[in-house]
Amino acid sequence: MNSGPEGLRFAVLGDSLSEGVGDPLPGGGWRGWAGLLAEALGEDVVLLNTARSGALSGDVAGPQLAAALRHRPHLASVLVGGNDTLRGGFAIDRVAAELHATIGALRATGAEVLTACLPDPGSVLGLPWPLARPLGRRMRALNDTVHALSAHHGTVHLHAAAHPWSTSPGSLSADRLHPSEAGHRLLARDFHAALAAAGLATGPGPGLGTDGPPPGRAASVWWMATRGTRWVADRCTDLLPDLLRLACAEYRSEARGTAVLLDAASDEATAAALASLGLAPAPVPDYARRGARTGTKRILVPGADWAAAGSEVSGTTPMTG
């Protein structure tokens, strides 16, 4: 990762997770894991954060990618797809094609690209199984796709979904959907470690000490009373009808003992989406059943610090949005 005399150019593409929601700056706006990582990479980093709350894979493949390419980045990050799984009419073939185009365009310029598997929203929200299973299936399809694309394009890939962020005290923001400052610091630290392991970063990673206390229960109640109701209403008009249909199918399959067929159909759709791009599914490691899958050699797996941060859970991380 060679930077020019003007400094290391870092472009950030994605949704609210990469925008930094949950880690506010004193003067307004968000800092987040990308800002923290940029600080750790050196004083000469020129950061362009195009990530926006609610972004879909198509938004990243469109205006965000165009802006990133104009930035001529040495390093870029692409973390998106969680919002796609929370929309009616989710289609893994479309998401796969858009991610393939985005990552491929960045790698074609010589940029190193950061990718990560994403959270299972059903696990984070603690939804009942008829609702959680369809969302989990969508997230597995997304993560399998990201792993295959990461292997194909040679990205620096992080198993973020294997880390117990949502159970680590103080790691979630007031909205209970995004990382708090502590959560963003954990993600920044692990991305720095992944870059260092790939020989692309030196020096100490971002510190884990926070600038202030984590949000308390009162902050969560206030968020739900002010902004949370709007988020729920948006999902009720978009995702809920589709999710109820999927839940009914889940109930019927469970009663008939054919739920495994739904898993197989999802896996077949993912394989078909990758095949249409000339790719094969990435190899699945032993711990895939815990929610993390990989297919790239340059990867950071959960370490001792994460294990100490909270009890081991099945692939739960903060949601995007």
mmCIF file of C-alpha atoms in Angstrom:
data_model
loop_
_atom_site.group_PDB
_atom_site.id
_atom_site.type_symbol
_atom_site.label_atom_id
_atom_site.label_comp_id
_atom_site.label_asym_id
_atom_site.label_seq_id
_atom_site.Cartn_x
_atom_site.Cartn_y
_atom_site.Cartn_z
ATOM 1 C CA MET A 1 0.000 0.000 0.000
ATOM 2 C CA ASN A 2 2.172 2.796 -1.356
ATOM 3 C CA SER A 3 1.075 6.364 -0.691
ATOM 4 C CA GLY A 4 2.141 9.375 -2.685
ATOM 5 C CA PRO A 5 3.767 12.596 -1.457
ATOM 6 C CA GLU A 6 0.319 14.037 -0.745
ATOM 7 C CA GLY A 7 -0.418 11.280 1.769
ATOM 8 C CA LEU A 8 -2.333 8.031 2.034
ATOM 9 C CA ARG A 9 -5.766 8.365 0.433
ATOM 10 C CA PHE A 10 -8.454 6.305 2.192
ATOM 11 C CA ALA A 11 -11.984 6.004 0.743
ATOM 12 C CA VAL A 12 -14.809 4.615 2.861
ATOM 13 C CA LEU A 13 -17.911 3.157 1.178
ATOM 14 C CA GLY A 14 -20.944 1.733 2.934
ATOM 15 C CA ASP A 15 -23.884 2.480 5.201
ATOM 16 C CA SER A 16 -24.378 3.816 8.722
ATOM 17 C CA LEU A 17 -21.836 1.432 10.227
ATOM 18 C CA SER A 18 -19.064 3.028 8.161
ATOM 19 C CA GLU A 19 -20.550 6.515 8.399
ATOM 20 C CA GLY A 20 -19.784 6.211 12.109
ATOM 21 C CA VAL A 21 -23.291 6.322 13.583
ATOM 22 C CA GLY A 22 -23.001 5.735 17.319
ATOM 23 C CA ASP A 23 -19.680 7.565 17.721
ATOM 24 C CA PRO A 24 -20.580 11.278 17.665
ATOM 25 C CA LEU A 25 -18.076 14.103 17.352
ATOM 26 C CA PRO A 26 -18.264 16.978 19.876
ATOM 27 C CA GLY A 27 -19.094 19.510 17.168
ATOM 28 C CA GLY A 28 -21.632 17.325 15.393
ATOM 29 C CA GLY A 29 -21.384 14.526 12.861
ATOM 30 C CA TRP A 30 -19.834 11.115 13.289
ATOM 31 C CA ARG A 31 -16.305 9.764 13.619
ATOM 32 C CA GLY A 32 -16.647 5.968 13.745
ATOM 33 C CA TRP A 33 -14.239 3.131 13.113
ATOM 34 C CA ALA A 34 -13.017 4.545 9.797
ATOM 35 C CA GLY A 35 -12.001 7.862 11.339
ATOM 36 C CA LEU A 36 -10.287 6.065 14.207
ATOM 37 C CA LEU A 37 -8.445 3.780 11.791
ATOM 38 C CA ALA A 38 -7.368 6.726 9.662
ATOM 39 C CA GLU A 39 -5.879 8.421 12.735
ATOM 40 C CA ALA A 40 -3.898 5.278 13.572
ATOM 41 C CA LEU A 41 -2.566 4.930 10.018
ATOM 42 C CA GLY A 42 -0.706 8.249 10.232
ATOM 43 C CA GLU A 43 -0.999 12.004 10.115
ATOM 44 C CA ASP A 44 -0.822 12.139 6.313
ATOM 45 C CA VAL A 45 -4.030 10.144 5.708
ATOM 46 C CA VAL A 46 -6.565 11.903 3.473
ATOM 47 C CA LEU A 47 -9.939 10.398 4.390
ATOM 48 C CA LEU A 48 -12.999 10.488 2.153
ATOM 49 C CA ASN A 49 -16.043 8.959 3.834
ATOM 50 C CA THR A 50 -18.863 8.466 1.328
ATOM 51 C CA ALA A 51 -20.836 6.081 3.567
ATOM 52 C CA ARG A 52 -24.390 7.131 4.385
ATOM 53 C CA SER A 53 -27.087 5.820 6.682
ATOM 54 C CA GLY A 54 -29.572 3.580 4.895
ATOM 55 C CA ALA A 55 -27.299 2.957 1.900
ATOM 56 C CA LEU A 56 -27.925 -0.151 -0.171
ATOM 57 C CA SER A 57 -25.424 -2.048 -2.293
ATOM 58 C CA GLY A 58 -26.700 -0.159 -5.338
ATOM 59 C CA ASP A 59 -25.926 3.184 -3.684
ATOM 60 C CA VAL A 60 -22.375 2.015 -3.045
ATOM 61 C CA ALA A 61 -21.947 0.706 -6.602
ATOM 62 C CA GLY A 62 -23.292 4.020 -7.943
ATOM 63 C CA PRO A 63 -22.555 7.478 -6.507
ATOM 64 C CA GLN A 64 -20.321 6.289 -3.665
ATOM 65 C CA LEU A 65 -18.036 4.342 -5.983
ATOM 66 C CA ALA A 66 -17.838 7.253 -8.416
ATOM 67 C CA ALA A 67 -16.767 9.604 -5.628
ATOM 68 C CA ALA A 68 -14.265 7.073 -4.296
ATOM 69 C CA LEU A 69 -12.649 6.587 -7.695
ATOM 70 C CA ARG A 70 -12.231 10.348 -8.067
ATOM 71 C CA HIS A 71 -10.368 10.247 -4.734
ATOM 72 C CA ARG A 72 -7.847 7.781 -6.280
ATOM 73 C CA PRO A 73 -7.554 5.803 -3.041
ATOM 74 C CA HIS A 74 -4.616 3.717 -1.910
ATOM 75 C CA LEU A 75 -6.960 2.065 0.608
ATOM 76 C CA ALA A 76 -10.735 1.624 0.460
ATOM 77 C CA SER A 77 -13.366 -0.147 2.529
ATOM 78 C CA VAL A 78 -16.612 -1.704 1.302
ATOM 79 C CA LEU A 79 -19.052 -2.701 4.057
ATOM 80 C CA VAL A 80 -22.629 -2.834 2.830
ATOM 81 C CA GLY A 81 -25.547 -5.200 2.344
ATOM 82 C CA GLY A 82 -27.140 -5.280 5.771
ATOM 83 C CA ASN A 83 -29.789 -2.785 4.709
ATOM 84 C CA ASP A 84 -30.490 -4.840 1.573
ATOM 85 C CA THR A 85 -31.436 -7.803 3.772
ATOM 86 C CA LEU A 86 -33.907 -5.545 5.598
ATOM 87 C CA ARG A 87 -35.806 -4.565 2.468
ATOM 88 C CA GLY A 88 -38.700 -6.281 0.773
ATOM 89 C CA GLY A 89 -37.692 -8.121 -2.374
ATOM 90 C CA PHE A 90 -34.130 -8.893 -1.285
ATOM 91 C CA ALA A 91 -32.263 -10.463 -4.227
ATOM 92 C CA ILE A 92 -28.820 -11.946 -3.621
ATOM 93 C CA ASP A 93 -27.978 -11.981 -7.342
ATOM 94 C CA ARG A 94 -28.396 -8.203 -7.559
ATOM 95 C CA VAL A 95 -26.427 -7.566 -4.383
ATOM 96 C CA ALA A 96 -23.649 -9.916 -5.531
ATOM 97 C CA ALA A 97 -23.345 -8.173 -8.887
ATOM 98 C CA GLU A 98 -23.201 -4.726 -7.286
ATOM 99 C CA LEU A 99 -20.591 -5.765 -4.725
ATOM 100 C CA HIS A 100 -18.549 -7.495 -7.424
ATOM 101 C CA ALA A 101 -18.565 -4.347 -9.556
ATOM 102 C CA THR A 102 -17.644 -2.110 -6.609
ATOM 103 C CA ILE A 103 -14.785 -4.182 -5.239
ATOM 104 C CA GLY A 104 -13.505 -4.993 -8.714
ATOM 105 C CA ALA A 105 -13.406 -1.346 -9.763
ATOM 106 C CA LEU A 106 -11.449 -0.364 -6.657
ATOM 107 C CA ARG A 107 -8.994 -3.243 -6.968
ATOM 108 C CA ALA A 108 -8.468 -2.421 -10.655
ATOM 109 C CA THR A 109 -6.987 0.942 -9.607
ATOM 110 C CA GLY A 110 -4.477 -0.814 -7.357
ATOM 111 C CA ALA A 111 -6.253 0.065 -4.102
ATOM 112 C CA GLU A 112 -6.171 -2.307 -1.175
ATOM 113 C CA VAL A 113 -9.752 -3.046 -0.102
ATOM 114 C CA LEU A 114 -11.140 -3.828 3.344
ATOM 115 C CA THR A 115 -14.206 -6.060 3.561
ATOM 116 C CA ALA A 116 -16.059 -7.701 6.427
ATOM 117 C CA CYS A 117 -18.891 -10.107 7.059
ATOM 118 C CA LEU A 118 -21.945 -8.413 8.535
ATOM 119 C CA PRO A 119 -24.285 -9.051 11.462
ATOM 120 C CA ASP A 120 -27.325 -11.266 11.667
ATOM 121 C CA PRO A 121 -30.083 -8.741 12.494
ATOM 122 C CA GLY A 122 -32.419 -11.405 13.850
ATOM 123 C CA SER A 123 -29.859 -12.417 16.460
ATOM 124 C CA VAL A 124 -29.097 -8.825 17.412
ATOM 125 C CA LEU A 125 -32.764 -7.952 17.859
ATOM 126 C CA GLY A 126 -33.641 -11.237 19.556
ATOM 127 C CA LEU A 127 -36.535 -11.882 17.175
ATOM 128 C CA PRO A 128 -38.663 -15.041 17.480
ATOM 129 C CA TRP A 129 -37.494 -17.884 15.260
ATOM 130 C CA PRO A 130 -40.115 -17.532 12.485
ATOM 131 C CA LEU A 131 -38.794 -14.008 11.862
ATOM 132 C CA ALA A 132 -35.151 -14.532 12.803
ATOM 133 C CA ARG A 133 -34.567 -17.525 10.530
ATOM 134 C CA PRO A 134 -35.453 -15.790 7.231
ATOM 135 C CA LEU A 135 -33.298 -12.784 8.136
ATOM 136 C CA GLY A 136 -30.486 -15.072 9.215
ATOM 137 C CA ARG A 137 -30.752 -16.923 5.915
ATOM 138 C CA ARG A 138 -30.460 -13.658 4.014
ATOM 139 C CA MET A 139 -27.452 -12.631 6.066
ATOM 140 C CA ARG A 140 -25.790 -15.987 5.483
ATOM 141 C CA ALA A 141 -26.300 -15.518 1.746
ATOM 142 C CA LEU A 142 -24.769 -12.041 1.956
ATOM 143 C CA ASN A 143 -21.805 -13.187 4.034
ATOM 144 C CA ASP A 144 -21.142 -16.194 1.788
ATOM 145 C CA THR A 145 -21.168 -13.814 -1.168
ATOM 146 C CA VAL A 146 -18.803 -11.363 0.510
ATOM 147 C CA HIS A 147 -16.416 -14.163 1.448
ATOM 148 C CA ALA A 148 -16.337 -15.434 -2.144
ATOM 149 C CA LEU A 149 -15.824 -11.937 -3.544
ATOM 150 C CA SER A 150 -13.114 -11.216 -0.978
ATOM 151 C CA ALA A 151 -11.264 -14.373 -2.001
ATOM 152 C CA HIS A 152 -11.644 -13.581 -5.699
ATOM 153 C CA HIS A 153 -10.496 -9.966 -5.442
ATOM 154 C CA GLY A 154 -7.866 -10.519 -2.744
ATOM 155 C CA THR A 155 -9.243 -8.130 -0.138
ATOM 156 C CA VAL A 156 -8.227 -7.772 3.491
ATOM 157 C CA HIS A 157 -11.198 -9.482 5.075
ATOM 158 C CA LEU A 158 -12.367 -9.298 8.683
ATOM 159 C CA HIS A 159 -14.715 -11.747 10.396
ATOM 160 C CA ALA A 160 -16.617 -8.999 12.183
ATOM 161 C CA ALA A 161 -19.719 -11.178 12.542
ATOM 162 C CA ALA A 162 -17.784 -13.608 14.719
ATOM 163 C CA HIS A 163 -17.108 -10.958 17.371
ATOM 164 C CA PRO A 164 -19.567 -10.603 20.294
ATOM 165 C CA TRP A 165 -20.096 -6.859 20.011
ATOM 166 C CA SER A 166 -23.752 -6.893 20.912
ATOM 167 C CA THR A 167 -23.077 -8.677 24.214
ATOM 168 C CA SER A 168 -19.977 -6.710 25.216
ATOM 169 C CA PRO A 169 -20.917 -4.152 27.915
ATOM 170 C CA GLY A 170 -21.027 -0.630 26.521
ATOM 171 C CA SER A 171 -20.323 -1.663 22.921
ATOM 172 C CA LEU A 172 -23.749 -0.653 21.557
ATOM 173 C CA SER A 173 -25.006 2.900 21.105
ATOM 174 C CA ALA A 174 -28.242 4.322 22.465
ATOM 175 C CA ASP A 175 -30.220 3.027 19.478
ATOM 176 C CA ARG A 176 -29.097 -0.573 20.259
ATOM 177 C CA LEU A 177 -28.526 -0.978 16.507
ATOM 178 C CA HIS A 178 -25.064 0.510 15.986
ATOM 179 C CA PRO A 179 -21.732 0.347 17.792
ATOM 180 C CA SER A 180 -21.030 2.879 20.506
ATOM 181 C CA GLU A 181 -17.650 4.608 20.608
ATOM 182 C CA ALA A 182 -16.298 1.488 22.329
ATOM 183 C CA GLY A 183 -17.709 -0.744 19.584
ATOM 184 C CA HIS A 184 -16.257 1.431 16.828
ATOM 185 C CA ARG A 185 -12.875 1.365 18.566
ATOM 186 C CA LEU A 186 -12.968 -2.436 18.655
ATOM 187 C CA LEU A 187 -13.705 -2.583 14.938
ATOM 188 C CA ALA A 188 -11.001 -0.016 14.099
ATOM 189 C CA ARG A 189 -8.470 -1.903 16.210
ATOM 190 C CA ASP A 190 -9.214 -5.199 14.448
ATOM 191 C CA PHE A 191 -9.084 -3.672 10.972
ATOM 192 C CA HIS A 192 -5.689 -2.195 11.852
ATOM 193 C CA ALA A 193 -4.537 -5.630 13.041
ATOM 194 C CA ALA A 194 -5.762 -7.176 9.776
ATOM 195 C CA LEU A 195 -3.809 -4.599 7.761
ATOM 196 C CA ALA A 196 -0.729 -5.195 9.897
ATOM 197 C CA ALA A 197 -1.025 -8.964 9.433
ATOM 198 C CA ALA A 198 -1.107 -8.398 5.672
ATOM 199 C CA GLY A 199 1.990 -6.168 5.896
ATOM 200 C CA LEU A 200 -0.002 -3.054 5.040
ATOM 201 C CA ALA A 201 0.163 -1.165 8.340
ATOM 202 C CA THR A 202 2.729 -0.538 11.038
ATOM 203 C CA GLY A 203 2.719 1.013 14.480
ATOM 204 C CA PRO A 204 0.140 0.763 17.233
ATOM 205 C CA GLY A 205 -3.524 0.329 16.430
ATOM 206 C CA PRO A 206 -6.354 2.551 17.671
ATOM 207 C CA GLY A 207 -6.674 2.668 21.441
ATOM 208 C CA LEU A 208 -9.664 1.125 23.169
ATOM 209 C CA GLY A 209 -10.020 3.832 25.822
ATOM 210 C CA THR A 210 -13.173 5.871 25.236
ATOM 211 C CA ASP A 211 -13.626 9.637 25.458
ATOM 212 C CA GLY A 212 -16.768 9.324 27.549
ATOM 213 C CA PRO A 213 -19.052 6.838 29.313
ATOM 214 C CA PRO A 214 -21.235 4.465 27.294
ATOM 215 C CA PRO A 215 -24.877 5.428 26.731
ATOM 216 C CA GLY A 216 -27.198 4.343 29.515
ATOM 217 C CA ARG A 217 -30.724 2.972 29.486
ATOM 218 C CA ALA A 218 -32.240 6.473 29.605
ATOM 219 C CA ALA A 219 -30.504 7.343 26.338
ATOM 220 C CA SER A 220 -31.936 4.215 24.719
ATOM 221 C CA VAL A 221 -35.454 5.063 25.887
ATOM 222 C CA TRP A 222 -35.108 8.627 24.568
ATOM 223 C CA TRP A 223 -33.902 7.395 21.180
ATOM 224 C CA MET A 224 -36.851 5.026 20.833
ATOM 225 C CA ALA A 225 -39.294 7.756 21.823
ATOM 226 C CA THR A 226 -37.858 10.236 19.301
ATOM 227 C CA ARG A 227 -36.180 8.513 16.358
ATOM 228 C CA GLY A 228 -36.771 4.814 16.934
ATOM 229 C CA THR A 229 -40.469 4.928 16.159
ATOM 230 C CA ARG A 230 -39.680 6.309 12.690
ATOM 231 C CA TRP A 231 -37.239 3.474 12.031
ATOM 232 C CA VAL A 232 -39.831 0.887 13.090
ATOM 233 C CA ALA A 233 -42.493 2.551 10.934
ATOM 234 C CA ASP A 234 -40.216 2.495 7.890
ATOM 235 C CA ARG A 235 -39.554 -1.216 8.331
ATOM 236 C CA CYS A 236 -43.265 -1.914 8.840
ATOM 237 C CA THR A 237 -44.135 -0.393 5.459
ATOM 238 C CA ASP A 238 -41.262 -2.030 3.587
ATOM 239 C CA LEU A 239 -39.884 -5.178 5.199
ATOM 240 C CA LEU A 240 -42.775 -6.315 7.400
ATOM 241 C CA PRO A 241 -45.156 -7.598 4.673
ATOM 242 C CA ASP A 242 -42.327 -9.561 3.070
ATOM 243 C CA LEU A 243 -41.100 -10.816 6.448
ATOM 244 C CA LEU A 244 -44.572 -11.986 7.461
ATOM 245 C CA ARG A 245 -44.827 -13.958 4.232
ATOM 246 C CA LEU A 246 -41.453 -15.551 4.972
ATOM 247 C CA ALA A 247 -42.503 -16.266 8.565
ATOM 248 C CA CYS A 248 -45.612 -18.106 7.343
ATOM 249 C CA ALA A 249 -43.447 -20.221 5.054
ATOM 250 C CA GLU A 250 -41.134 -20.868 8.007
ATOM 251 C CA TYR A 251 -44.040 -22.060 10.156
ATOM 252 C CA ARG A 252 -45.298 -24.388 7.431
ATOM 253 C CA SER A 253 -41.838 -25.819 6.789
ATOM 254 C CA GLU A 254 -41.234 -26.376 10.488
ATOM 255 C CA ALA A 255 -44.556 -28.184 10.840
ATOM 256 C CA ARG A 256 -43.794 -30.397 7.847
ATOM 257 C CA GLY A 257 -40.188 -31.011 8.866
ATOM 258 C CA THR A 258 -38.898 -29.455 5.642
ATOM 259 C CA ALA A 259 -37.151 -26.349 7.001
ATOM 260 C CA VAL A 260 -33.865 -27.685 5.663
ATOM 261 C CA LEU A 261 -35.245 -27.199 2.160
ATOM 262 C CA LEU A 262 -35.461 -23.456 2.744
ATOM 263 C CA ASP A 263 -31.798 -23.430 3.718
ATOM 264 C CA ALA A 264 -30.918 -25.430 0.633
ATOM 265 C CA ALA A 265 -32.890 -23.100 -1.623
ATOM 266 C CA SER A 266 -31.087 -20.095 -0.165
ATOM 267 C CA ASP A 267 -27.682 -21.743 -0.641
ATOM 268 C CA GLU A 268 -28.581 -22.660 -4.210
ATOM 269 C CA ALA A 269 -29.605 -19.066 -4.954
ATOM 270 C CA THR A 270 -26.304 -17.817 -3.567
ATOM 271 C CA ALA A 271 -24.322 -20.334 -5.598
ATOM 272 C CA ALA A 272 -26.270 -19.365 -8.728
ATOM 273 C CA ALA A 273 -25.605 -15.676 -8.088
ATOM 274 C CA LEU A 274 -21.880 -16.332 -7.788
ATOM 275 C CA ALA A 275 -21.877 -18.645 -10.803
ATOM 276 C CA SER A 276 -23.442 -15.894 -12.904
ATOM 277 C CA LEU A 277 -20.353 -13.824 -12.071
ATOM 278 C CA GLY A 278 -18.015 -16.687 -12.926
ATOM 279 C CA LEU A 279 -17.265 -17.390 -9.260
ATOM 280 C CA ALA A 280 -17.618 -20.394 -6.982
ATOM 281 C CA PRO A 281 -18.629 -20.330 -3.299
ATOM 282 C CA ALA A 282 -15.669 -19.857 -0.985
ATOM 283 C CA PRO A 283 -14.511 -22.722 1.256
ATOM 284 C CA VAL A 284 -16.333 -22.868 4.590
ATOM 285 C CA PRO A 285 -14.231 -23.175 7.776
ATOM 286 C CA ASP A 286 -15.125 -25.296 10.784
ATOM 287 C CA TYR A 287 -16.608 -22.384 12.720
ATOM 288 C CA ALA A 288 -19.108 -21.465 9.980
ATOM 289 C CA ARG A 289 -21.914 -22.808 12.130
ATOM 290 C CA ARG A 290 -21.168 -19.987 14.605
ATOM 291 C CA GLY A 291 -21.937 -17.413 11.903
ATOM 292 C CA ALA A 292 -18.522 -16.716 10.332
ATOM 293 C CA ARG A 293 -17.406 -17.966 6.931
ATOM 294 C CA THR A 294 -14.239 -17.242 4.949
ATOM 295 C CA GLY A 295 -12.627 -17.770 1.596
ATOM 296 C CA THR A 296 -9.662 -15.413 1.590
ATOM 297 C CA LYS A 297 -6.157 -15.934 2.880
ATOM 298 C CA ARG A 298 -5.676 -12.429 4.248
ATOM 299 C CA ILE A 299 -8.012 -12.550 7.189
ATOM 300 C CA LEU A 300 -8.184 -11.741 10.866
ATOM 301 C CA VAL A 301 -10.031 -14.213 13.068
ATOM 302 C CA PRO A 302 -11.383 -13.461 16.546
ATOM 303 C CA GLY A 303 -8.618 -12.974 19.107
ATOM 304 C CA ALA A 304 -8.238 -13.193 22.845
ATOM 305 C CA ASP A 305 -9.301 -9.600 23.403
ATOM 306 C CA TRP A 306 -12.653 -10.253 21.746
ATOM 307 C CA ALA A 307 -13.173 -13.376 23.793
ATOM 308 C CA ALA A 308 -12.636 -11.320 26.927
ATOM 309 C CA ALA A 309 -15.048 -8.643 25.757
ATOM 310 C CA GLY A 310 -18.098 -10.846 26.174
ATOM 311 C CA SER A 311 -19.393 -14.389 26.134
ATOM 312 C CA GLU A 312 -19.130 -16.307 22.881
ATOM 313 C CA VAL A 313 -22.290 -15.961 20.856
ATOM 314 C CA SER A 314 -23.447 -16.982 17.427
ATOM 315 C CA GLY A 315 -22.250 -14.252 15.109
ATOM 316 C CA THR A 316 -23.917 -11.192 16.658
ATOM 317 C CA THR A 317 -22.794 -7.670 15.838
ATOM 318 C CA PRO A 318 -24.508 -4.293 15.644
ATOM 319 C CA MET A 319 -26.961 -3.812 12.839
ATOM 320 C CA THR A 320 -26.480 -1.400 9.977
ATOM 321 C CA GLY A 321 -29.021 1.148 8.940
#
